[in-house]
Structures are given as C-alpha cells and as structure tokens.
C-alpha cells in the first residue's frame, strides 16, 4: 500500500510540473489524456489545477482590462506562491 502511495506521489509532482503546459494546451493529445485522467482520480492535483486555471484567467483578464497595479501585484504574488509550492518536494 505504501509503495503505491510513493509512486503516486512521484506521479503527482510529474503531473504538476506539466500542468502549466496542459492549461496552455501545449501538450500532445496523449499527454493531455494522461493528465486529465490523473486529475479525475487525484483530488490534490485537481485542486492545484483549478488554482492554476484561476490564476491564468485572472492574468488574462488583467492583461485585457488594464487592471489596477494592486491587482496585478496580487496576481503575480499568487503565481509565485504557486510555483514555489509546486517545486517543494513532498518527500
Ligand atoms: Zn496527483
């Protein structure tokens, strides 16, 4: 059981590293299917994916709507926090 968990964690960090590309639709079809399937099965990764999507949507909106500097600052901080979070090794 614990062996399964360890390999699942490794898979999670691999998936999370590719989520940026997944959101940008920059992955091959097969890779998208793999990530989509993982997100269906893995709640923590799904939450991370939702956060990434939200941040990306915020950035796009702030780019087109000339968001106040304060909002842009907050979005940038959020992105940096997410990136740091993803790089943290769970083991
Ligand atoms: Zn996962």
Short mmCIF file of N, CA, C and O and ligand atoms in Angstrom, two decimals:
data_model
loop_
_atom_site.label_atom_id
_atom_site.label_comp_id
_atom_site.label_asym_id
_atom_site.label_seq_id
_atom_site.Cartn_x
_atom_site.Cartn_y
_atom_site.Cartn_z
N UNK A 1 0.83 -1.21 0.00
CA UNK A 1 0.00 0.00 0.00
C UNK A 1 0.86 1.26 0.00
O UNK A 1 0.65 2.17 -0.77
N UNK A 2 1.90 1.28 0.87
CA UNK A 2 2.74 2.47 0.94
C UNK A 2 3.57 2.61 -0.35
O UNK A 2 3.88 3.72 -0.76
N UNK A 3 3.93 1.48 -0.96
CA UNK A 3 4.68 1.54 -2.21
C UNK A 3 3.84 2.21 -3.28
O UNK A 3 4.32 3.03 -4.06
N UNK A 4 2.54 1.89 -3.30
CA UNK A 4 1.65 2.52 -4.26
C UNK A 4 1.59 4.02 -4.02
O UNK A 4 1.68 4.82 -4.94
N UNK A 5 1.49 4.40 -2.75
CA UNK A 5 1.40 5.82 -2.41
C UNK A 5 2.65 6.57 -2.87
O UNK A 5 2.56 7.68 -3.40
N UNK A 6 3.82 5.97 -2.66
CA UNK A 6 5.07 6.63 -3.05
C UNK A 6 5.11 6.88 -4.55
O UNK A 6 5.44 7.97 -5.01
N UNK A 7 4.76 5.87 -5.34
CA UNK A 7 4.81 6.05 -6.78
C UNK A 7 3.74 7.03 -7.23
O UNK A 7 3.92 7.77 -8.18
N UNK A 8 2.62 7.06 -6.49
CA UNK A 8 1.58 8.02 -6.84
C UNK A 8 2.06 9.44 -6.59
O UNK A 8 1.84 10.33 -7.39
N UNK A 9 2.76 9.65 -5.47
CA UNK A 9 3.30 10.98 -5.18
C UNK A 9 4.27 11.43 -6.27
O UNK A 9 4.26 12.58 -6.70
N UNK A 10 5.13 10.52 -6.69
CA UNK A 10 6.08 10.85 -7.75
C UNK A 10 5.33 11.24 -9.02
O UNK A 10 5.70 12.20 -9.70
N UNK A 11 4.29 10.51 -9.32
CA UNK A 11 3.48 10.82 -10.48
C UNK A 11 2.85 12.20 -10.33
O UNK A 11 2.79 12.97 -11.29
N UNK A 12 2.40 12.52 -9.12
CA UNK A 12 1.77 13.82 -8.87
C UNK A 12 2.73 14.96 -9.20
O UNK A 12 2.35 15.91 -9.89
N UNK A 13 3.95 14.89 -8.71
CA UNK A 13 4.87 16.01 -8.96
C UNK A 13 5.18 16.12 -10.44
O UNK A 13 5.36 17.21 -10.98
N UNK A 14 5.21 14.97 -11.12
CA UNK A 14 5.43 14.99 -12.57
C UNK A 14 4.26 15.68 -13.27
O UNK A 14 4.43 16.52 -14.15
N UNK A 15 3.05 15.31 -12.85
CA UNK A 15 1.84 15.91 -13.44
C UNK A 15 1.83 17.41 -13.18
O UNK A 15 1.57 18.21 -14.08
N UNK A 16 2.14 17.80 -11.93
CA UNK A 16 2.06 19.22 -11.57
C UNK A 16 3.06 20.05 -12.35
O UNK A 16 2.81 21.21 -12.68
N UNK A 17 4.20 19.46 -12.67
CA UNK A 17 5.19 20.20 -13.45
C UNK A 17 4.70 20.47 -14.86
O UNK A 17 5.15 21.39 -15.52
N UNK A 18 3.76 19.63 -15.34
CA UNK A 18 3.28 19.77 -16.71
C UNK A 18 1.96 20.51 -16.79
O UNK A 18 1.44 20.74 -17.89
N UNK A 19 1.40 20.87 -15.62
CA UNK A 19 0.07 21.46 -15.61
C UNK A 19 0.07 22.83 -16.32
O UNK A 19 -0.89 23.18 -16.99
N UNK A 20 1.16 23.57 -16.19
CA UNK A 20 1.24 24.86 -16.89
C UNK A 20 1.05 24.65 -18.39
O UNK A 20 0.32 25.38 -19.04
N UNK A 21 1.73 23.64 -18.93
CA UNK A 21 1.63 23.38 -20.36
C UNK A 21 0.25 22.84 -20.71
O UNK A 21 -0.30 23.13 -21.77
N UNK A 22 -0.29 22.04 -19.80
CA UNK A 22 -1.63 21.48 -20.01
C UNK A 22 -2.65 22.60 -20.13
O UNK A 22 -3.49 22.61 -21.03
N UNK A 23 -2.57 23.59 -19.22
CA UNK A 23 -3.50 24.71 -19.24
C UNK A 23 -3.34 25.52 -20.53
O UNK A 23 -4.31 26.02 -21.09
N UNK A 24 -2.12 25.63 -21.00
CA UNK A 24 -1.86 26.39 -22.22
C UNK A 24 -2.11 25.58 -23.48
O UNK A 24 -1.84 26.04 -24.58
N UNK A 25 -2.58 24.35 -23.32
CA UNK A 25 -2.82 23.46 -24.47
C UNK A 25 -1.56 23.26 -25.30
O UNK A 25 -1.61 23.25 -26.53
N UNK A 26 -0.46 23.11 -24.62
CA UNK A 26 0.81 22.95 -25.34
C UNK A 26 1.32 21.51 -25.25
O UNK A 26 2.49 21.24 -25.50
N UNK A 27 0.45 20.60 -24.88
CA UNK A 27 0.86 19.20 -24.77
C UNK A 27 0.28 18.39 -25.93
O UNK A 27 -0.74 18.74 -26.51
N UNK A 28 0.96 17.29 -26.21
CA UNK A 28 0.41 16.34 -27.18
C UNK A 28 -0.88 15.76 -26.64
O UNK A 28 -1.10 15.69 -25.44
N UNK A 29 -1.72 15.30 -27.55
CA UNK A 29 -3.02 14.74 -27.17
C UNK A 29 -2.88 13.65 -26.11
O UNK A 29 -3.62 13.59 -25.14
N UNK A 30 -1.92 12.76 -26.29
CA UNK A 30 -1.75 11.64 -25.37
C UNK A 30 -1.40 12.14 -23.97
O UNK A 30 -1.89 11.61 -22.97
N UNK A 31 -0.53 13.15 -23.90
CA UNK A 31 -0.15 13.71 -22.60
C UNK A 31 -1.34 14.36 -21.92
O UNK A 31 -1.52 14.27 -20.71
N UNK A 32 -2.18 15.04 -22.70
CA UNK A 32 -3.38 15.66 -22.15
C UNK A 32 -4.28 14.60 -21.53
O UNK A 32 -4.81 14.79 -20.44
N UNK A 33 -4.46 13.51 -22.25
CA UNK A 33 -5.31 12.43 -21.74
C UNK A 33 -4.78 11.90 -20.43
O UNK A 33 -5.53 11.64 -19.49
N UNK A 34 -3.45 11.74 -20.36
CA UNK A 34 -2.83 11.21 -19.14
C UNK A 34 -3.09 12.15 -17.97
O UNK A 34 -3.47 11.72 -16.88
N UNK A 35 -2.90 13.45 -18.19
CA UNK A 35 -3.09 14.41 -17.11
C UNK A 35 -4.57 14.50 -16.75
O UNK A 35 -4.92 14.53 -15.57
N UNK A 36 -5.43 14.52 -17.75
CA UNK A 36 -6.86 14.59 -17.48
C UNK A 36 -7.31 13.40 -16.63
O UNK A 36 -8.06 13.55 -15.66
N UNK A 37 -6.80 12.24 -16.97
CA UNK A 37 -7.15 11.04 -16.21
C UNK A 37 -6.65 11.13 -14.78
O UNK A 37 -7.34 10.77 -13.83
N UNK A 38 -5.43 11.64 -14.62
CA UNK A 38 -4.88 11.80 -13.27
C UNK A 38 -5.73 12.78 -12.46
O UNK A 38 -6.01 12.53 -11.29
N UNK A 39 -6.14 13.87 -13.09
CA UNK A 39 -6.94 14.87 -12.38
C UNK A 39 -8.29 14.27 -11.96
O UNK A 39 -8.84 14.64 -10.92
N UNK A 40 -8.81 13.37 -12.78
CA UNK A 40 -10.08 12.73 -12.43
C UNK A 40 -9.94 11.87 -11.17
O UNK A 40 -10.89 11.71 -10.40
N UNK A 41 -8.73 11.33 -10.97
CA UNK A 41 -8.53 10.37 -9.88
C UNK A 41 -7.89 10.99 -8.64
O UNK A 41 -7.91 10.40 -7.56
N UNK A 42 -7.28 12.15 -8.80
CA UNK A 42 -6.43 12.68 -7.74
C UNK A 42 -6.94 14.06 -7.31
O UNK A 42 -6.72 15.05 -8.01
N UNK A 43 -7.57 14.12 -6.17
CA UNK A 43 -8.16 15.37 -5.69
C UNK A 43 -7.12 16.47 -5.47
O UNK A 43 -7.33 17.61 -5.90
N UNK A 44 -5.98 16.20 -4.81
CA UNK A 44 -4.99 17.28 -4.59
C UNK A 44 -4.50 17.90 -5.90
O UNK A 44 -4.36 19.12 -5.99
N UNK A 45 -4.27 17.08 -6.90
CA UNK A 45 -3.81 17.61 -8.19
C UNK A 45 -4.92 18.41 -8.86
O UNK A 45 -4.67 19.42 -9.51
N UNK A 46 -6.15 17.94 -8.70
CA UNK A 46 -7.28 18.65 -9.28
C UNK A 46 -7.40 20.04 -8.67
O UNK A 46 -7.62 21.03 -9.38
N UNK A 47 -7.23 20.11 -7.35
CA UNK A 47 -7.29 21.41 -6.67
C UNK A 47 -6.20 22.34 -7.21
O UNK A 47 -6.43 23.53 -7.45
N UNK A 48 -4.99 21.80 -7.38
CA UNK A 48 -3.89 22.59 -7.89
C UNK A 48 -4.19 23.07 -9.31
O UNK A 48 -3.94 24.24 -9.66
N UNK A 49 -4.77 22.19 -10.09
CA UNK A 49 -5.11 22.54 -11.47
C UNK A 49 -6.13 23.67 -11.51
O UNK A 49 -6.01 24.61 -12.29
N UNK A 50 -7.14 23.60 -10.62
CA UNK A 50 -8.16 24.64 -10.56
C UNK A 50 -7.52 25.98 -10.19
O UNK A 50 -7.88 27.02 -10.73
N UNK A 51 -6.57 25.94 -9.25
CA UNK A 51 -5.89 27.15 -8.82
C UNK A 51 -5.11 27.75 -9.99
O UNK A 51 -5.17 28.95 -10.25
N UNK A 52 -4.40 26.89 -10.71
CA UNK A 52 -3.64 27.36 -11.87
C UNK A 52 -4.56 28.00 -12.91
O UNK A 52 -4.26 29.06 -13.45
N UNK A 53 -5.69 27.35 -13.16
CA UNK A 53 -6.62 27.88 -14.15
C UNK A 53 -7.15 29.23 -13.72
O UNK A 53 -7.28 30.15 -14.53
N UNK A 54 -7.46 29.36 -12.44
CA UNK A 54 -7.98 30.62 -11.91
C UNK A 54 -6.96 31.73 -12.07
O UNK A 54 -7.27 32.83 -12.51
N UNK A 55 -5.71 31.44 -11.71
CA UNK A 55 -4.65 32.43 -11.83
C UNK A 55 -4.48 32.83 -13.28
O UNK A 55 -4.38 34.02 -13.61
N UNK A 56 -4.49 31.87 -14.17
CA UNK A 56 -4.31 32.17 -15.59
C UNK A 56 -5.44 33.05 -16.10
O UNK A 56 -5.20 34.00 -16.84
N UNK A 57 -6.67 32.73 -15.70
CA UNK A 57 -7.81 33.54 -16.11
C UNK A 57 -7.68 34.96 -15.58
O UNK A 57 -7.96 35.93 -16.29
N UNK A 58 -7.22 35.09 -14.34
CA UNK A 58 -7.00 36.41 -13.74
C UNK A 58 -5.97 37.20 -14.53
O UNK A 58 -6.14 38.40 -14.80
N UNK A 59 -4.90 36.53 -14.89
CA UNK A 59 -3.83 37.21 -15.64
C UNK A 59 -4.36 37.67 -16.99
O UNK A 59 -4.13 38.81 -17.39
N UNK A 60 -5.09 36.81 -17.67
CA UNK A 60 -5.62 37.17 -18.97
C UNK A 60 -6.54 38.37 -18.86
O UNK A 60 -6.50 39.29 -19.67
N UNK A 61 -7.39 38.35 -17.83
CA UNK A 61 -8.34 39.44 -17.64
C UNK A 61 -7.59 40.74 -17.32
O UNK A 61 -7.91 41.80 -17.85
N UNK A 62 -6.57 40.63 -16.46
CA UNK A 62 -5.85 41.84 -16.08
C UNK A 62 -5.05 42.38 -17.26
O UNK A 62 -4.77 43.56 -17.32
N UNK A 63 -4.70 41.51 -18.21
CA UNK A 63 -3.98 41.98 -19.39
C UNK A 63 -4.91 42.76 -20.33
O UNK A 63 -4.51 43.74 -20.94
N UNK A 64 -6.15 42.29 -20.45
CA UNK A 64 -7.06 42.93 -21.40
C UNK A 64 -7.80 44.11 -20.78
O UNK A 64 -8.21 45.01 -21.48
N UNK A 65 -7.96 44.10 -19.46
CA UNK A 65 -8.79 45.13 -18.83
C UNK A 65 -7.96 46.23 -18.15
O UNK A 65 -8.51 47.08 -17.47
N UNK A 66 -6.66 46.19 -18.32
CA UNK A 66 -5.79 47.17 -17.66
C UNK A 66 -6.10 47.23 -16.16
O UNK A 66 -6.53 48.26 -15.65
N UNK A 67 -5.92 46.11 -15.53
CA UNK A 67 -6.23 46.02 -14.10
C UNK A 67 -5.36 46.98 -13.32
O UNK A 67 -4.25 47.31 -13.74
N UNK A 68 -5.86 47.45 -12.20
CA UNK A 68 -5.04 48.31 -11.34
C UNK A 68 -3.76 47.59 -10.93
O UNK A 68 -3.74 46.37 -10.83
N UNK A 69 -2.72 48.38 -10.72
CA UNK A 69 -1.43 47.78 -10.36
C UNK A 69 -1.53 46.88 -9.14
O UNK A 69 -0.86 45.87 -9.05
N UNK A 70 -2.40 47.28 -8.21
CA UNK A 70 -2.54 46.50 -6.99
C UNK A 70 -2.99 45.07 -7.30
O UNK A 70 -2.45 44.11 -6.77
N UNK A 71 -3.97 44.94 -8.19
CA UNK A 71 -4.47 43.61 -8.55
C UNK A 71 -3.39 42.82 -9.26
O UNK A 71 -3.17 41.64 -8.99
N UNK A 72 -2.67 43.49 -10.17
CA UNK A 72 -1.63 42.78 -10.90
C UNK A 72 -0.56 42.27 -9.94
O UNK A 72 -0.08 41.15 -10.06
N UNK A 73 -0.21 43.10 -8.98
CA UNK A 73 0.75 42.68 -7.96
C UNK A 73 0.27 41.44 -7.23
O UNK A 73 1.03 40.49 -7.02
N UNK A 74 -1.00 41.44 -6.87
CA UNK A 74 -1.54 40.30 -6.12
C UNK A 74 -1.51 39.03 -6.97
O UNK A 74 -1.19 37.95 -6.49
N UNK A 75 -1.85 39.18 -8.25
CA UNK A 75 -1.83 38.01 -9.14
C UNK A 75 -0.42 37.47 -9.27
O UNK A 75 -0.18 36.27 -9.20
N UNK A 76 0.54 38.38 -9.44
CA UNK A 76 1.93 37.94 -9.59
C UNK A 76 2.42 37.23 -8.33
O UNK A 76 3.10 36.21 -8.40
N UNK A 77 2.05 37.76 -7.17
CA UNK A 77 2.42 37.12 -5.91
C UNK A 77 1.82 35.71 -5.84
O UNK A 77 2.48 34.77 -5.42
N UNK A 78 0.58 35.61 -6.25
CA UNK A 78 -0.13 34.33 -6.24
C UNK A 78 0.60 33.32 -7.12
O UNK A 78 0.82 32.19 -6.75
N UNK A 79 0.98 33.76 -8.31
CA UNK A 79 1.66 32.86 -9.24
C UNK A 79 2.97 32.39 -8.63
O UNK A 79 3.31 31.22 -8.67
N UNK A 80 3.71 33.34 -8.05
CA UNK A 80 5.00 32.96 -7.44
C UNK A 80 4.78 31.95 -6.32
O UNK A 80 5.52 30.99 -6.20
N UNK A 81 3.75 32.16 -5.51
CA UNK A 81 3.46 31.23 -4.41
C UNK A 81 3.16 29.85 -4.95
O UNK A 81 3.62 28.85 -4.41
N UNK A 82 2.38 29.80 -6.02
CA UNK A 82 2.01 28.51 -6.61
C UNK A 82 3.25 27.81 -7.14
O UNK A 82 3.45 26.62 -6.93
N UNK A 83 4.11 28.56 -7.83
CA UNK A 83 5.30 27.94 -8.41
C UNK A 83 6.22 27.40 -7.32
O UNK A 83 6.75 26.30 -7.44
N UNK A 84 6.38 28.14 -6.26
CA UNK A 84 7.20 27.68 -5.13
C UNK A 84 6.60 26.41 -4.54
O UNK A 84 7.29 25.44 -4.28
N UNK A 85 5.28 26.43 -4.40
CA UNK A 85 4.57 25.30 -3.83
C UNK A 85 4.81 24.04 -4.67
O UNK A 85 5.04 22.97 -4.14
N UNK A 86 4.76 24.18 -5.98
CA UNK A 86 4.91 23.03 -6.86
C UNK A 86 6.33 22.46 -6.77
O UNK A 86 6.54 21.27 -6.85
N UNK A 87 7.32 23.35 -6.59
CA UNK A 87 8.70 22.88 -6.55
C UNK A 87 9.05 22.17 -5.24
O UNK A 87 10.05 21.49 -5.17
N UNK A 88 8.22 22.35 -4.22
CA UNK A 88 8.51 21.71 -2.95
C UNK A 88 8.42 20.19 -3.10
O UNK A 88 7.43 19.67 -3.58
N UNK A 89 9.46 19.52 -2.71
CA UNK A 89 9.50 18.06 -2.81
C UNK A 89 8.70 17.46 -1.66
O UNK A 89 9.04 17.69 -0.49
N UNK A 90 7.62 16.71 -1.95
CA UNK A 90 6.77 16.17 -0.88
C UNK A 90 7.49 15.14 -0.02
O UNK A 90 7.10 14.91 1.13
N UNK A 91 8.54 14.50 -0.52
CA UNK A 91 9.24 13.52 0.30
C UNK A 91 10.20 14.28 1.14
O UNK A 91 11.17 14.05 1.51
ZN1 LIG B 1 -1.93 13.65 -8.19
#
